[in-house]
């Protein structure tokens, strides 16, 4: 399954939907294993998972680094929450040093990312169903494609985390 997933990722859902399933790991089981491997690597080994495109890096688990100016990033929604919402929890968070804020955000964020990753596959399949509604495919076909596709990306993230920048960038470009 992993060889086919790496070299011919589109063949897995095609074979699965054509009822040629015996030699492959089922899509949901493979996805659960890949999520477990990815988040174990992040949690226990501190690996940085993300796509490398030259000097630009797209992180799977993006947490703002301490010491960066708060208003530097327009896409960071935590700045909006901290600026305009006043609750006891937000006040306690603001009282922490930037390093403690970073540590707390990372610890709490990592706890929920696997659930988010799992939920996004189902949303992705629903979006595919809507985009390709004229093809009259069932939701299950889009879900199988989404599960294998996301498993492929998690495999790429795991492989890139320990490769030199040039090889990781090449692998990112190839995977896209």
JSON list of C-alpha atoms in Angstrom, two decimals:
[
{"chain": "A", "resi": 1, "resn": "UNK", "atom": "CA", "xyz": [0.00, 0.00, 0.00]},
{"chain": "A", "resi": 2, "resn": "UNK", "atom": "CA", "xyz": [2.74, 2.49, 0.90]},
{"chain": "A", "resi": 3, "resn": "UNK", "atom": "CA", "xyz": [4.61, 1.98, -2.38]},
{"chain": "A", "resi": 4, "resn": "UNK", "atom": "CA", "xyz": [1.46, 2.50, -4.40]},
{"chain": "A", "resi": 5, "resn": "UNK", "atom": "CA", "xyz": [0.51, 5.44, -2.17]},
{"chain": "A", "resi": 6, "resn": "UNK", "atom": "CA", "xyz": [3.87, 7.10, -2.76]},
{"chain": "A", "resi": 7, "resn": "UNK", "atom": "CA", "xyz": [4.36, 6.43, -6.48]},
{"chain": "A", "resi": 8, "resn": "UNK", "atom": "CA", "xyz": [0.77, 6.17, -7.78]},
{"chain": "A", "resi": 9, "resn": "UNK", "atom": "CA", "xyz": [-1.52, 7.82, -5.19]},
{"chain": "A", "resi": 10, "resn": "UNK", "atom": "CA", "xyz": [-4.47, 8.02, -7.62]},
{"chain": "A", "resi": 11, "resn": "UNK", "atom": "CA", "xyz": [-4.39, 4.26, -8.23]},
{"chain": "A", "resi": 12, "resn": "UNK", "atom": "CA", "xyz": [-5.42, 3.41, -4.65]},
{"chain": "A", "resi": 13, "resn": "UNK", "atom": "CA", "xyz": [-8.89, 5.02, -4.70]},
{"chain": "A", "resi": 14, "resn": "UNK", "atom": "CA", "xyz": [-9.41, 3.85, -8.28]},
{"chain": "A", "resi": 15, "resn": "UNK", "atom": "CA", "xyz": [-8.65, 0.23, -7.36]},
{"chain": "A", "resi": 16, "resn": "UNK", "atom": "CA", "xyz": [-10.66, 0.45, -4.14]},
{"chain": "A", "resi": 17, "resn": "UNK", "atom": "CA", "xyz": [-13.73, 1.74, -5.97]},
{"chain": "A", "resi": 18, "resn": "UNK", "atom": "CA", "xyz": [-13.29, -0.92, -8.69]},
{"chain": "A", "resi": 19, "resn": "UNK", "atom": "CA", "xyz": [-13.48, -3.58, -5.93]},
{"chain": "A", "resi": 20, "resn": "UNK", "atom": "CA", "xyz": [-9.78, -4.54, -6.17]},
{"chain": "A", "resi": 21, "resn": "UNK", "atom": "CA", "xyz": [-9.22, -4.11, -2.43]},
{"chain": "A", "resi": 22, "resn": "UNK", "atom": "CA", "xyz": [-7.64, -7.28, -1.11]},
{"chain": "A", "resi": 23, "resn": "UNK", "atom": "CA", "xyz": [-4.00, -6.23, -1.45]},
{"chain": "A", "resi": 24, "resn": "UNK", "atom": "CA", "xyz": [-4.38, -2.73, 0.03]},
{"chain": "A", "resi": 25, "resn": "UNK", "atom": "CA", "xyz": [-4.95, -1.36, 3.51]},
{"chain": "A", "resi": 26, "resn": "UNK", "atom": "CA", "xyz": [-8.46, 0.08, 3.84]},
{"chain": "A", "resi": 27, "resn": "UNK", "atom": "CA", "xyz": [-8.54, 3.88, 3.44]},
{"chain": "A", "resi": 28, "resn": "UNK", "atom": "CA", "xyz": [-9.83, 4.78, 6.92]},
{"chain": "A", "resi": 29, "resn": "UNK", "atom": "CA", "xyz": [-7.35, 2.44, 8.64]},
{"chain": "A", "resi": 30, "resn": "UNK", "atom": "CA", "xyz": [-4.46, 3.83, 6.58]},
{"chain": "A", "resi": 31, "resn": "UNK", "atom": "CA", "xyz": [-5.53, 7.39, 7.38]},
{"chain": "A", "resi": 32, "resn": "UNK", "atom": "CA", "xyz": [-5.71, 6.64, 11.12]},
{"chain": "A", "resi": 33, "resn": "UNK", "atom": "CA", "xyz": [-2.24, 5.08, 11.02]},
{"chain": "A", "resi": 34, "resn": "UNK", "atom": "CA", "xyz": [-0.80, 8.05, 9.11]},
{"chain": "A", "resi": 35, "resn": "UNK", "atom": "CA", "xyz": [-2.38, 10.55, 11.55]},
{"chain": "A", "resi": 36, "resn": "UNK", "atom": "CA", "xyz": [-0.99, 8.57, 14.48]},
{"chain": "A", "resi": 37, "resn": "UNK", "atom": "CA", "xyz": [2.49, 8.48, 12.93]},
{"chain": "A", "resi": 38, "resn": "UNK", "atom": "CA", "xyz": [2.45, 12.17, 12.03]},
{"chain": "A", "resi": 39, "resn": "UNK", "atom": "CA", "xyz": [1.32, 13.43, 15.38]},
{"chain": "A", "resi": 40, "resn": "UNK", "atom": "CA", "xyz": [3.53, 11.02, 17.29]},
{"chain": "A", "resi": 41, "resn": "UNK", "atom": "CA", "xyz": [6.46, 12.44, 15.32]},
{"chain": "A", "resi": 42, "resn": "UNK", "atom": "CA", "xyz": [5.41, 15.98, 16.22]},
{"chain": "A", "resi": 43, "resn": "UNK", "atom": "CA", "xyz": [4.54, 15.31, 19.86]},
{"chain": "A", "resi": 44, "resn": "UNK", "atom": "CA", "xyz": [7.35, 12.98, 20.94]},
{"chain": "A", "resi": 45, "resn": "UNK", "atom": "CA", "xyz": [10.19, 13.69, 18.52]},
{"chain": "A", "resi": 46, "resn": "UNK", "atom": "CA", "xyz": [9.53, 17.39, 17.91]},
{"chain": "A", "resi": 47, "resn": "UNK", "atom": "CA", "xyz": [9.60, 16.98, 14.13]},
{"chain": "A", "resi": 48, "resn": "UNK", "atom": "CA", "xyz": [8.48, 19.99, 12.12]},
{"chain": "A", "resi": 49, "resn": "UNK", "atom": "CA", "xyz": [5.98, 18.76, 9.51]},
{"chain": "A", "resi": 50, "resn": "UNK", "atom": "CA", "xyz": [5.25, 20.91, 6.49]},
{"chain": "A", "resi": 51, "resn": "UNK", "atom": "CA", "xyz": [5.84, 21.51, 2.80]},
{"chain": "A", "resi": 52, "resn": "UNK", "atom": "CA", "xyz": [9.19, 22.96, 1.76]},
{"chain": "A", "resi": 53, "resn": "UNK", "atom": "CA", "xyz": [9.17, 25.20, -1.29]},
{"chain": "A", "resi": 54, "resn": "UNK", "atom": "CA", "xyz": [12.67, 26.65, -1.31]},
{"chain": "A", "resi": 55, "resn": "UNK", "atom": "CA", "xyz": [13.00, 29.18, 1.50]},
{"chain": "A", "resi": 56, "resn": "UNK", "atom": "CA", "xyz": [9.20, 29.30, 1.96]},
{"chain": "A", "resi": 57, "resn": "UNK", "atom": "CA", "xyz": [7.83, 26.80, 4.47]},
{"chain": "A", "resi": 58, "resn": "UNK", "atom": "CA", "xyz": [4.17, 25.85, 4.93]},
{"chain": "A", "resi": 59, "resn": "UNK", "atom": "CA", "xyz": [3.84, 24.32, 8.38]},
{"chain": "A", "resi": 60, "resn": "UNK", "atom": "CA", "xyz": [1.27, 21.67, 9.19]},
{"chain": "A", "resi": 61, "resn": "UNK", "atom": "CA", "xyz": [1.23, 22.83, 12.81]},
{"chain": "A", "resi": 62, "resn": "UNK", "atom": "CA", "xyz": [1.75, 26.58, 12.66]},
{"chain": "A", "resi": 63, "resn": "UNK", "atom": "CA", "xyz": [2.23, 28.30, 15.99]},
{"chain": "A", "resi": 64, "resn": "UNK", "atom": "CA", "xyz": [3.52, 31.89, 16.02]},
{"chain": "A", "resi": 65, "resn": "UNK", "atom": "CA", "xyz": [7.09, 32.07, 17.30]},
{"chain": "A", "resi": 66, "resn": "UNK", "atom": "CA", "xyz": [7.86, 34.15, 20.41]},
{"chain": "A", "resi": 67, "resn": "UNK", "atom": "CA", "xyz": [9.59, 37.43, 19.80]},
{"chain": "A", "resi": 68, "resn": "UNK", "atom": "CA", "xyz": [7.72, 38.21, 16.55]},
{"chain": "A", "resi": 69, "resn": "UNK", "atom": "CA", "xyz": [5.74, 41.43, 16.63]},
{"chain": "A", "resi": 70, "resn": "UNK", "atom": "CA", "xyz": [2.05, 40.75, 17.32]},
{"chain": "A", "resi": 71, "resn": "UNK", "atom": "CA", "xyz": [0.65, 42.83, 14.46]},
{"chain": "A", "resi": 72, "resn": "UNK", "atom": "CA", "xyz": [3.14, 41.50, 11.89]},
{"chain": "A", "resi": 73, "resn": "UNK", "atom": "CA", "xyz": [0.80, 38.82, 10.55]},
{"chain": "A", "resi": 74, "resn": "UNK", "atom": "CA", "xyz": [-2.64, 39.77, 9.24]},
{"chain": "A", "resi": 75, "resn": "UNK", "atom": "CA", "xyz": [-3.67, 36.11, 8.95]},
{"chain": "A", "resi": 76, "resn": "UNK", "atom": "CA", "xyz": [-3.16, 35.34, 12.63]},
{"chain": "A", "resi": 77, "resn": "UNK", "atom": "CA", "xyz": [-6.64, 35.20, 14.19]},
{"chain": "A", "resi": 78, "resn": "UNK", "atom": "CA", "xyz": [-5.30, 34.84, 17.72]},
{"chain": "A", "resi": 79, "resn": "UNK", "atom": "CA", "xyz": [-4.33, 38.55, 17.58]},
{"chain": "A", "resi": 80, "resn": "UNK", "atom": "CA", "xyz": [-7.96, 39.48, 16.96]},
{"chain": "A", "resi": 81, "resn": "UNK", "atom": "CA", "xyz": [-9.14, 37.38, 19.89]},
{"chain": "A", "resi": 82, "resn": "UNK", "atom": "CA", "xyz": [-6.50, 38.80, 22.21]},
{"chain": "A", "resi": 83, "resn": "UNK", "atom": "CA", "xyz": [-7.20, 42.36, 21.12]},
{"chain": "A", "resi": 84, "resn": "UNK", "atom": "CA", "xyz": [-11.03, 42.46, 21.22]},
{"chain": "A", "resi": 85, "resn": "UNK", "atom": "CA", "xyz": [-12.22, 39.76, 23.62]},
{"chain": "A", "resi": 86, "resn": "UNK", "atom": "CA", "xyz": [-11.88, 40.29, 27.33]},
{"chain": "A", "resi": 87, "resn": "UNK", "atom": "CA", "xyz": [-12.43, 37.24, 29.52]},
{"chain": "A", "resi": 88, "resn": "UNK", "atom": "CA", "xyz": [-10.59, 36.07, 32.64]},
{"chain": "A", "resi": 89, "resn": "UNK", "atom": "CA", "xyz": [-8.81, 33.37, 30.59]},
{"chain": "A", "resi": 90, "resn": "UNK", "atom": "CA", "xyz": [-7.66, 35.90, 27.96]},
{"chain": "A", "resi": 91, "resn": "UNK", "atom": "CA", "xyz": [-6.41, 38.23, 30.71]},
{"chain": "A", "resi": 92, "resn": "UNK", "atom": "CA", "xyz": [-4.42, 35.37, 32.30]},
{"chain": "A", "resi": 93, "resn": "UNK", "atom": "CA", "xyz": [-2.99, 34.48, 28.88]},
{"chain": "A", "resi": 94, "resn": "UNK", "atom": "CA", "xyz": [-1.97, 38.11, 28.19]},
{"chain": "A", "resi": 95, "resn": "UNK", "atom": "CA", "xyz": [-0.19, 38.23, 31.57]},
{"chain": "A", "resi": 96, "resn": "UNK", "atom": "CA", "xyz": [2.13, 35.38, 30.53]},
{"chain": "A", "resi": 97, "resn": "UNK", "atom": "CA", "xyz": [5.52, 36.05, 28.94]},
{"chain": "A", "resi": 98, "resn": "UNK", "atom": "CA", "xyz": [5.76, 35.52, 25.14]},
{"chain": "A", "resi": 99, "resn": "UNK", "atom": "CA", "xyz": [7.68, 32.26, 25.69]},
{"chain": "A", "resi": 100, "resn": "UNK", "atom": "CA", "xyz": [5.01, 30.94, 28.06]},
{"chain": "A", "resi": 101, "resn": "UNK", "atom": "CA", "xyz": [2.27, 32.02, 25.61]},
{"chain": "A", "resi": 102, "resn": "UNK", "atom": "CA", "xyz": [4.04, 30.13, 22.84]},
{"chain": "A", "resi": 103, "resn": "UNK", "atom": "CA", "xyz": [4.42, 27.00, 24.97]},
{"chain": "A", "resi": 104, "resn": "UNK", "atom": "CA", "xyz": [0.79, 27.08, 26.11]},
{"chain": "A", "resi": 105, "resn": "UNK", "atom": "CA", "xyz": [-0.54, 27.67, 22.57]},
{"chain": "A", "resi": 106, "resn": "UNK", "atom": "CA", "xyz": [1.55, 24.84, 21.16]},
{"chain": "A", "resi": 107, "resn": "UNK", "atom": "CA", "xyz": [0.55, 22.38, 23.89]},
{"chain": "A", "resi": 108, "resn": "UNK", "atom": "CA", "xyz": [-3.16, 23.14, 23.56]},
{"chain": "A", "resi": 109, "resn": "UNK", "atom": "CA", "xyz": [-3.07, 23.28, 19.77]},
{"chain": "A", "resi": 110, "resn": "UNK", "atom": "CA", "xyz": [-1.35, 19.94, 19.30]},
{"chain": "A", "resi": 111, "resn": "UNK", "atom": "CA", "xyz": [-3.98, 18.26, 21.45]},
{"chain": "A", "resi": 112, "resn": "UNK", "atom": "CA", "xyz": [-6.80, 19.12, 19.01]},
{"chain": "A", "resi": 113, "resn": "UNK", "atom": "CA", "xyz": [-5.08, 18.93, 15.61]},
{"chain": "A", "resi": 114, "resn": "UNK", "atom": "CA", "xyz": [-5.70, 15.18, 15.06]},
{"chain": "A", "resi": 115, "resn": "UNK", "atom": "CA", "xyz": [-9.44, 15.73, 15.58]},
{"chain": "A", "resi": 116, "resn": "UNK", "atom": "CA", "xyz": [-9.37, 18.66, 13.19]},
{"chain": "A", "resi": 117, "resn": "UNK", "atom": "CA", "xyz": [-7.44, 16.65, 10.61]},
{"chain": "A", "resi": 118, "resn": "UNK", "atom": "CA", "xyz": [-9.94, 13.81, 10.83]},
{"chain": "A", "resi": 119, "resn": "UNK", "atom": "CA", "xyz": [-12.92, 16.15, 10.50]},
{"chain": "A", "resi": 120, "resn": "UNK", "atom": "CA", "xyz": [-11.45, 18.00, 7.56]},
{"chain": "A", "resi": 121, "resn": "UNK", "atom": "CA", "xyz": [-11.36, 14.85, 5.42]},
{"chain": "A", "resi": 122, "resn": "UNK", "atom": "CA", "xyz": [-15.15, 14.56, 5.66]},
{"chain": "A", "resi": 123, "resn": "UNK", "atom": "CA", "xyz": [-15.55, 18.25, 4.83]},
{"chain": "A", "resi": 124, "resn": "UNK", "atom": "CA", "xyz": [-13.12, 17.87, 1.91]},
{"chain": "A", "resi": 125, "resn": "UNK", "atom": "CA", "xyz": [-15.19, 14.94, 0.58]},
{"chain": "A", "resi": 126, "resn": "UNK", "atom": "CA", "xyz": [-18.36, 17.03, 0.86]},
{"chain": "A", "resi": 127, "resn": "UNK", "atom": "CA", "xyz": [-16.70, 19.87, -1.06]},
{"chain": "A", "resi": 128, "resn": "UNK", "atom": "CA", "xyz": [-15.59, 17.42, -3.76]},
{"chain": "A", "resi": 129, "resn": "UNK", "atom": "CA", "xyz": [-19.16, 16.09, -3.93]},
{"chain": "A", "resi": 130, "resn": "UNK", "atom": "CA", "xyz": [-20.43, 19.62, -4.47]},
{"chain": "A", "resi": 131, "resn": "UNK", "atom": "CA", "xyz": [-17.75, 20.65, -7.00]},
{"chain": "A", "resi": 132, "resn": "UNK", "atom": "CA", "xyz": [-18.16, 17.47, -9.07]},
{"chain": "A", "resi": 133, "resn": "UNK", "atom": "CA", "xyz": [-21.93, 17.21, -8.67]},
{"chain": "A", "resi": 134, "resn": "UNK", "atom": "CA", "xyz": [-22.48, 16.86, -12.44]},
{"chain": "A", "resi": 135, "resn": "UNK", "atom": "CA", "xyz": [-20.51, 13.58, -12.46]},
{"chain": "A", "resi": 136, "resn": "UNK", "atom": "CA", "xyz": [-23.09, 11.94, -10.16]},
{"chain": "A", "resi": 137, "resn": "UNK", "atom": "CA", "xyz": [-20.50, 10.18, -7.98]},
{"chain": "A", "resi": 138, "resn": "UNK", "atom": "CA", "xyz": [-21.49, 9.06, -4.51]},
{"chain": "A", "resi": 139, "resn": "UNK", "atom": "CA", "xyz": [-20.14, 10.74, -1.40]},
{"chain": "A", "resi": 140, "resn": "UNK", "atom": "CA", "xyz": [-18.30, 7.51, -0.47]},
{"chain": "A", "resi": 141, "resn": "UNK", "atom": "CA", "xyz": [-16.18, 7.71, -3.62]},
{"chain": "A", "resi": 142, "resn": "UNK", "atom": "CA", "xyz": [-15.09, 11.23, -2.72]},
{"chain": "A", "resi": 143, "resn": "UNK", "atom": "CA", "xyz": [-14.44, 10.14, 0.87]},
{"chain": "A", "resi": 144, "resn": "UNK", "atom": "CA", "xyz": [-12.20, 7.26, -0.27]},
{"chain": "A", "resi": 145, "resn": "UNK", "atom": "CA", "xyz": [-10.29, 9.67, -2.52]},
{"chain": "A", "resi": 146, "resn": "UNK", "atom": "CA", "xyz": [-9.96, 12.17, 0.35]},
{"chain": "A", "resi": 147, "resn": "UNK", "atom": "CA", "xyz": [-8.73, 9.57, 2.81]},
{"chain": "A", "resi": 148, "resn": "UNK", "atom": "CA", "xyz": [-6.06, 8.24, 0.45]},
{"chain": "A", "resi": 149, "resn": "UNK", "atom": "CA", "xyz": [-5.11, 11.77, -0.66]},
{"chain": "A", "resi": 150, "resn": "UNK", "atom": "CA", "xyz": [-4.66, 13.02, 2.89]},
{"chain": "A", "resi": 151, "resn": "UNK", "atom": "CA", "xyz": [-2.73, 9.85, 3.79]},
{"chain": "A", "resi": 152, "resn": "UNK", "atom": "CA", "xyz": [-0.42, 10.63, 0.86]},
{"chain": "A", "resi": 153, "resn": "UNK", "atom": "CA", "xyz": [0.19, 14.17, 2.12]},
{"chain": "A", "resi": 154, "resn": "UNK", "atom": "CA", "xyz": [0.87, 12.97, 5.66]},
{"chain": "A", "resi": 155, "resn": "UNK", "atom": "CA", "xyz": [3.39, 10.47, 4.25]},
{"chain": "A", "resi": 156, "resn": "UNK", "atom": "CA", "xyz": [5.09, 13.31, 2.34]},
{"chain": "A", "resi": 157, "resn": "UNK", "atom": "CA", "xyz": [5.17, 15.50, 5.48]},
{"chain": "A", "resi": 158, "resn": "UNK", "atom": "CA", "xyz": [6.79, 12.68, 7.45]},
{"chain": "A", "resi": 159, "resn": "UNK", "atom": "CA", "xyz": [9.41, 12.04, 4.79]},
{"chain": "A", "resi": 160, "resn": "UNK", "atom": "CA", "xyz": [10.24, 15.74, 4.36]},
{"chain": "A", "resi": 161, "resn": "UNK", "atom": "CA", "xyz": [10.74, 16.37, 8.05]},
{"chain": "A", "resi": 162, "resn": "UNK", "atom": "CA", "xyz": [14.12, 14.62, 8.04]},
{"chain": "A", "resi": 163, "resn": "UNK", "atom": "CA", "xyz": [15.37, 15.45, 4.53]},
{"chain": "A", "resi": 164, "resn": "UNK", "atom": "CA", "xyz": [17.80, 18.26, 3.63]},
{"chain": "A", "resi": 165, "resn": "UNK", "atom": "CA", "xyz": [16.13, 21.41, 2.28]},
{"chain": "A", "resi": 166, "resn": "UNK", "atom": "CA", "xyz": [16.93, 20.74, -1.40]},
{"chain": "A", "resi": 167, "resn": "UNK", "atom": "CA", "xyz": [15.53, 17.21, -1.31]},
{"chain": "A", "resi": 168, "resn": "UNK", "atom": "CA", "xyz": [12.51, 18.28, 0.77]},
{"chain": "A", "resi": 169, "resn": "UNK", "atom": "CA", "xyz": [11.73, 21.07, -1.72]},
{"chain": "A", "resi": 170, "resn": "UNK", "atom": "CA", "xyz": [12.02, 18.63, -4.62]},
{"chain": "A", "resi": 171, "resn": "UNK", "atom": "CA", "xyz": [9.71, 16.18, -2.85]},
{"chain": "A", "resi": 172, "resn": "UNK", "atom": "CA", "xyz": [7.19, 18.96, -2.14]},
{"chain": "A", "resi": 173, "resn": "UNK", "atom": "CA", "xyz": [7.14, 20.05, -5.76]},
{"chain": "A", "resi": 174, "resn": "UNK", "atom": "CA", "xyz": [6.81, 16.45, -6.93]},
{"chain": "A", "resi": 175, "resn": "UNK", "atom": "CA", "xyz": [3.94, 15.75, -4.51]},
{"chain": "A", "resi": 176, "resn": "UNK", "atom": "CA", "xyz": [2.00, 18.82, -5.63]}
]
